[in-house]
Amino acid sequence: MLYREAGDFKTSYAKDNQTFPIKFDRWGYWAILLVAAVILPFLVTDYWANAFLVPFLIYAIAALGLNILTGYCGQVSLGTGGFMAVGAYASYKLMTAFPWMDMITVTLLSGLITAAVGAAFGLPSLRIKGFYLAVATLAAQFFLVWMFNRVGWFYNYSASGQINAPERTLFGVEVTGPNTEAWAQYLFCLLFVVVLAWVARNLTRGTIGRQWMAIRDMDIAAEIIGVNPLRAKLTAFAVSSFFVGISGSLFFTVYLGAVEVGEVYGIQKSFLVLFMIIIGGLGSIFGSFAGAAFLVLLPVMLKLVGVDLLGWPTDIVAHLNLVVVGALIIFFLVVEPHGLAQLWRLTKEKLRLWPFPH
């Protein structure tokens, strides 16, 4: 009975158009943010930080970026893993070339560098679309991975070809390196998630977001009414790549600490992030978080149930994870193309009308 609009009077267009028009939603949002920022850091363990919380936050940023490009602007991309690699290698070069630079600046600059690379690879979107654009971004994925493997300058001519994140501190607390505490990793990633989610929400609700959605729905009609396709598509690629670059940077510096580009940022990473927004919901900020949480938590839950509880072999559980993900993708594409976000919207509508049938 709490989820009601009775008493929620709007006296302006701004209040009527706010993200959370119902008080219960606003209180819930601030409560979740309070728990995430104040309470969880004292409860988080190394296992849950490395198994779920930190990868969830990082993948949520990548899903937000890809959702901006694919869900809001309608431009298909299969190069997410390559752009994450750009962010990771940009962070590595910045950390080794400028040891005095703080990690927030390093991460943001890595995102900007990735945005420039993404905008460059987004130029073909002005002439091609759909399947052909997907193939072009797939070519970008393979080219970037090949370049980081073959050009020794990117990994400082290391004999192994692997890059390792140097130890860095922020306000006296170590945030990269093998001695980093779990709560420090978690809070550092949470900072970027909160800020970038706020930026994504405001961008998609503003003029730029409306231009993206006009291009997505019908690019010819959008151009007729005054939307510049060049600016709209390139800004979508740039903003999306900025988000993806930051996620790739955090994945390397904070989460893994050492990566080899072909193993960590291969084509499977691009498909994983794409599956997140398909299951979570295209064109939805909440869907990006829901898809990331689901696909990060699913292997953990299958391992706890299949391996630890039922005693199944690890390889069987790993294959079962792929089967479940594939079945869910087919289900959502056929039954509910808008994913978990639409199911959540329908649930809220039912709660607002319950117990009435209409």
Tab-separated table of C-alpha atoms in Angstrom, residues 46-193:
chain	number	residue	atom	x	y	z
A	46	ASP	CA	37.445	-9.712	-0.603
A	47	TYR	CA	35.359	-12.535	-2.070
A	48	TRP	CA	32.210	-10.502	-2.706
A	49	ALA	CA	34.187	-7.506	-3.930
A	50	ASN	CA	36.095	-9.581	-6.499
A	51	ALA	CA	33.279	-11.974	-7.382
A	52	PHE	CA	30.380	-9.547	-7.719
A	53	LEU	CA	30.494	-5.938	-6.521
A	54	VAL	CA	33.533	-4.533	-8.356
A	55	PRO	CA	32.909	-6.342	-11.696
A	56	PHE	CA	29.227	-5.373	-11.496
A	57	LEU	CA	30.086	-1.681	-11.134
A	58	ILE	CA	32.626	-1.811	-13.970
A	59	TYR	CA	30.359	-3.722	-16.338
A	60	ALA	CA	27.496	-1.363	-15.480
A	61	ILE	CA	29.579	1.536	-16.831
A	62	ALA	CA	30.349	-0.420	-20.020
A	63	ALA	CA	26.674	-1.346	-20.414
A	64	LEU	CA	25.672	2.297	-19.940
A	65	GLY	CA	28.080	3.286	-22.705
A	66	LEU	CA	26.912	0.643	-25.152
A	67	ASN	CA	23.270	1.377	-24.331
A	68	ILE	CA	23.798	5.028	-25.230
A	69	LEU	CA	25.099	3.994	-28.631
A	70	THR	CA	22.829	1.038	-29.408
A	71	GLY	CA	19.764	1.553	-27.239
A	72	TYR	CA	19.382	5.320	-27.596
A	73	CYS	CA	21.042	6.070	-30.953
A	74	GLY	CA	20.386	2.767	-32.713
A	75	GLN	CA	23.973	2.214	-33.875
A	76	VAL	CA	25.002	-1.438	-33.558
A	77	SER	CA	28.486	-1.999	-32.154
A	78	LEU	CA	30.504	-5.181	-31.635
A	79	GLY	CA	33.731	-3.415	-30.713
A	80	THR	CA	33.158	-2.822	-27.007
A	81	GLY	CA	36.017	-5.086	-25.956
A	82	GLY	CA	38.456	-3.237	-28.215
A	83	PHE	CA	37.410	0.147	-26.841
A	84	MET	CA	37.779	-1.188	-23.292
A	85	ALA	CA	41.316	-2.184	-24.279
A	86	VAL	CA	41.972	1.379	-25.459
A	87	GLY	CA	41.001	2.652	-22.014
A	88	ALA	CA	43.197	0.077	-20.309
A	89	TYR	CA	46.295	0.751	-22.403
A	90	ALA	CA	45.767	4.517	-22.197
A	91	SER	CA	45.724	4.192	-18.398
A	92	TYR	CA	48.894	2.110	-18.483
A	93	LYS	CA	50.776	4.613	-20.632
A	94	LEU	CA	49.592	7.539	-18.517
A	95	MET	CA	50.512	5.824	-15.241
A	96	THR	CA	53.991	4.901	-16.452
A	97	ALA	CA	54.709	8.192	-18.239
A	98	PHE	CA	53.315	10.485	-15.519
A	99	PRO	CA	53.844	8.815	-12.121
A	100	TRP	CA	52.645	11.946	-10.321
A	101	MET	CA	49.184	11.888	-11.936
A	102	ASP	CA	46.313	10.883	-9.645
A	103	MET	CA	44.040	7.973	-10.559
A	104	ILE	CA	40.903	10.040	-11.112
A	105	THR	CA	42.706	12.126	-13.727
A	106	VAL	CA	44.246	9.012	-15.291
A	107	THR	CA	40.845	7.333	-15.585
A	108	LEU	CA	39.124	10.403	-17.027
A	109	LEU	CA	41.908	11.005	-19.559
A	110	SER	CA	41.727	7.358	-20.576
A	111	GLY	CA	38.028	7.848	-21.233
A	112	LEU	CA	38.704	10.945	-23.330
A	113	ILE	CA	41.339	9.120	-25.390
A	114	THR	CA	38.893	6.267	-25.969
A	115	ALA	CA	36.210	8.782	-26.949
A	116	ALA	CA	38.492	10.173	-29.677
A	117	VAL	CA	39.234	6.650	-30.949
A	118	GLY	CA	35.539	5.726	-30.842
A	119	ALA	CA	34.541	8.835	-32.772
A	120	ALA	CA	37.132	7.978	-35.436
A	121	PHE	CA	35.787	4.445	-35.809
A	122	GLY	CA	32.254	5.863	-35.803
A	123	LEU	CA	32.789	7.718	-39.064
A	124	PRO	CA	31.548	4.762	-41.175
A	125	SER	CA	28.155	5.097	-39.443
A	126	LEU	CA	27.508	8.141	-41.631
A	127	ARG	CA	27.340	5.895	-44.712
A	128	ILE	CA	26.402	2.434	-43.445
A	129	LYS	CA	24.015	1.045	-40.867
A	130	GLY	CA	22.690	-2.198	-39.418
A	131	PHE	CA	24.599	-5.353	-40.279
A	132	TYR	CA	27.308	-3.494	-42.199
A	133	LEU	CA	27.977	-1.163	-39.263
A	134	ALA	CA	28.175	-4.169	-36.938
A	135	VAL	CA	30.822	-5.700	-39.227
A	136	ALA	CA	32.739	-2.396	-39.280
A	137	THR	CA	32.816	-2.200	-35.483
A	138	LEU	CA	33.780	-5.875	-35.358
A	139	ALA	CA	36.719	-5.023	-37.611
A	140	ALA	CA	37.644	-2.253	-35.142
A	141	GLN	CA	37.619	-4.847	-32.351
A	142	PHE	CA	40.039	-7.140	-34.161
A	143	PHE	CA	42.256	-4.272	-35.335
A	144	LEU	CA	42.629	-2.777	-31.855
A	145	VAL	CA	43.450	-6.129	-30.253
A	146	TRP	CA	45.970	-6.853	-33.015
A	147	MET	CA	47.578	-3.419	-32.612
A	148	PHE	CA	47.979	-3.741	-28.844
A	149	ASN	CA	49.492	-7.191	-29.353
A	150	ARG	CA	51.923	-6.215	-32.111
A	151	VAL	CA	53.101	-2.678	-31.314
A	152	GLY	CA	55.523	-2.936	-28.429
A	153	TRP	CA	55.249	0.739	-27.479
A	154	PHE	CA	51.812	0.151	-25.975
A	155	TYR	CA	53.112	-2.395	-23.453
A	156	ASN	CA	56.520	-0.702	-23.015
A	157	TYR	CA	58.259	-3.488	-24.924
A	158	SER	CA	57.650	-6.034	-22.165
A	159	ALA	CA	58.878	-9.514	-23.042
A	160	SER	CA	55.590	-11.108	-22.005
A	161	GLY	CA	53.387	-8.525	-23.732
A	162	GLN	CA	51.439	-8.134	-20.503
A	163	ILE	CA	50.757	-4.822	-18.806
A	164	ASN	CA	50.763	-4.397	-15.026
A	165	ALA	CA	49.158	-1.531	-13.126
A	166	PRO	CA	51.602	0.359	-10.890
A	167	GLU	CA	50.613	1.043	-7.294
A	168	ARG	CA	48.784	4.333	-6.849
A	169	THR	CA	47.112	6.021	-3.891
A	170	LEU	CA	44.237	8.480	-3.627
A	171	PHE	CA	43.997	10.647	-0.501
A	172	GLY	CA	46.537	8.358	1.125
A	173	VAL	CA	44.552	5.180	0.358
A	174	GLU	CA	45.922	2.632	-2.112
A	175	VAL	CA	43.483	2.088	-4.987
A	176	THR	CA	45.660	0.051	-7.381
A	177	GLY	CA	48.164	-2.695	-6.789
A	178	PRO	CA	48.090	-6.080	-5.014
A	179	ASN	CA	47.728	-4.555	-1.532
A	180	THR	CA	44.543	-2.607	-2.279
A	181	GLU	CA	41.742	-3.176	0.215
A	182	ALA	CA	38.409	-4.462	-1.079
A	183	TRP	CA	36.474	-1.462	0.252
A	184	ALA	CA	38.867	0.956	-1.518
A	185	GLN	CA	38.361	-0.825	-4.860
A	186	TYR	CA	34.611	-0.796	-4.340
A	187	LEU	CA	34.321	2.878	-3.376
A	188	PHE	CA	36.603	4.038	-6.193
A	189	CYS	CA	34.451	2.240	-8.790
A	190	LEU	CA	31.230	3.355	-7.085
A	191	LEU	CA	32.306	6.996	-7.425
A	192	PHE	CA	32.547	6.684	-11.211
A	193	VAL	CA	29.313	4.681	-11.474
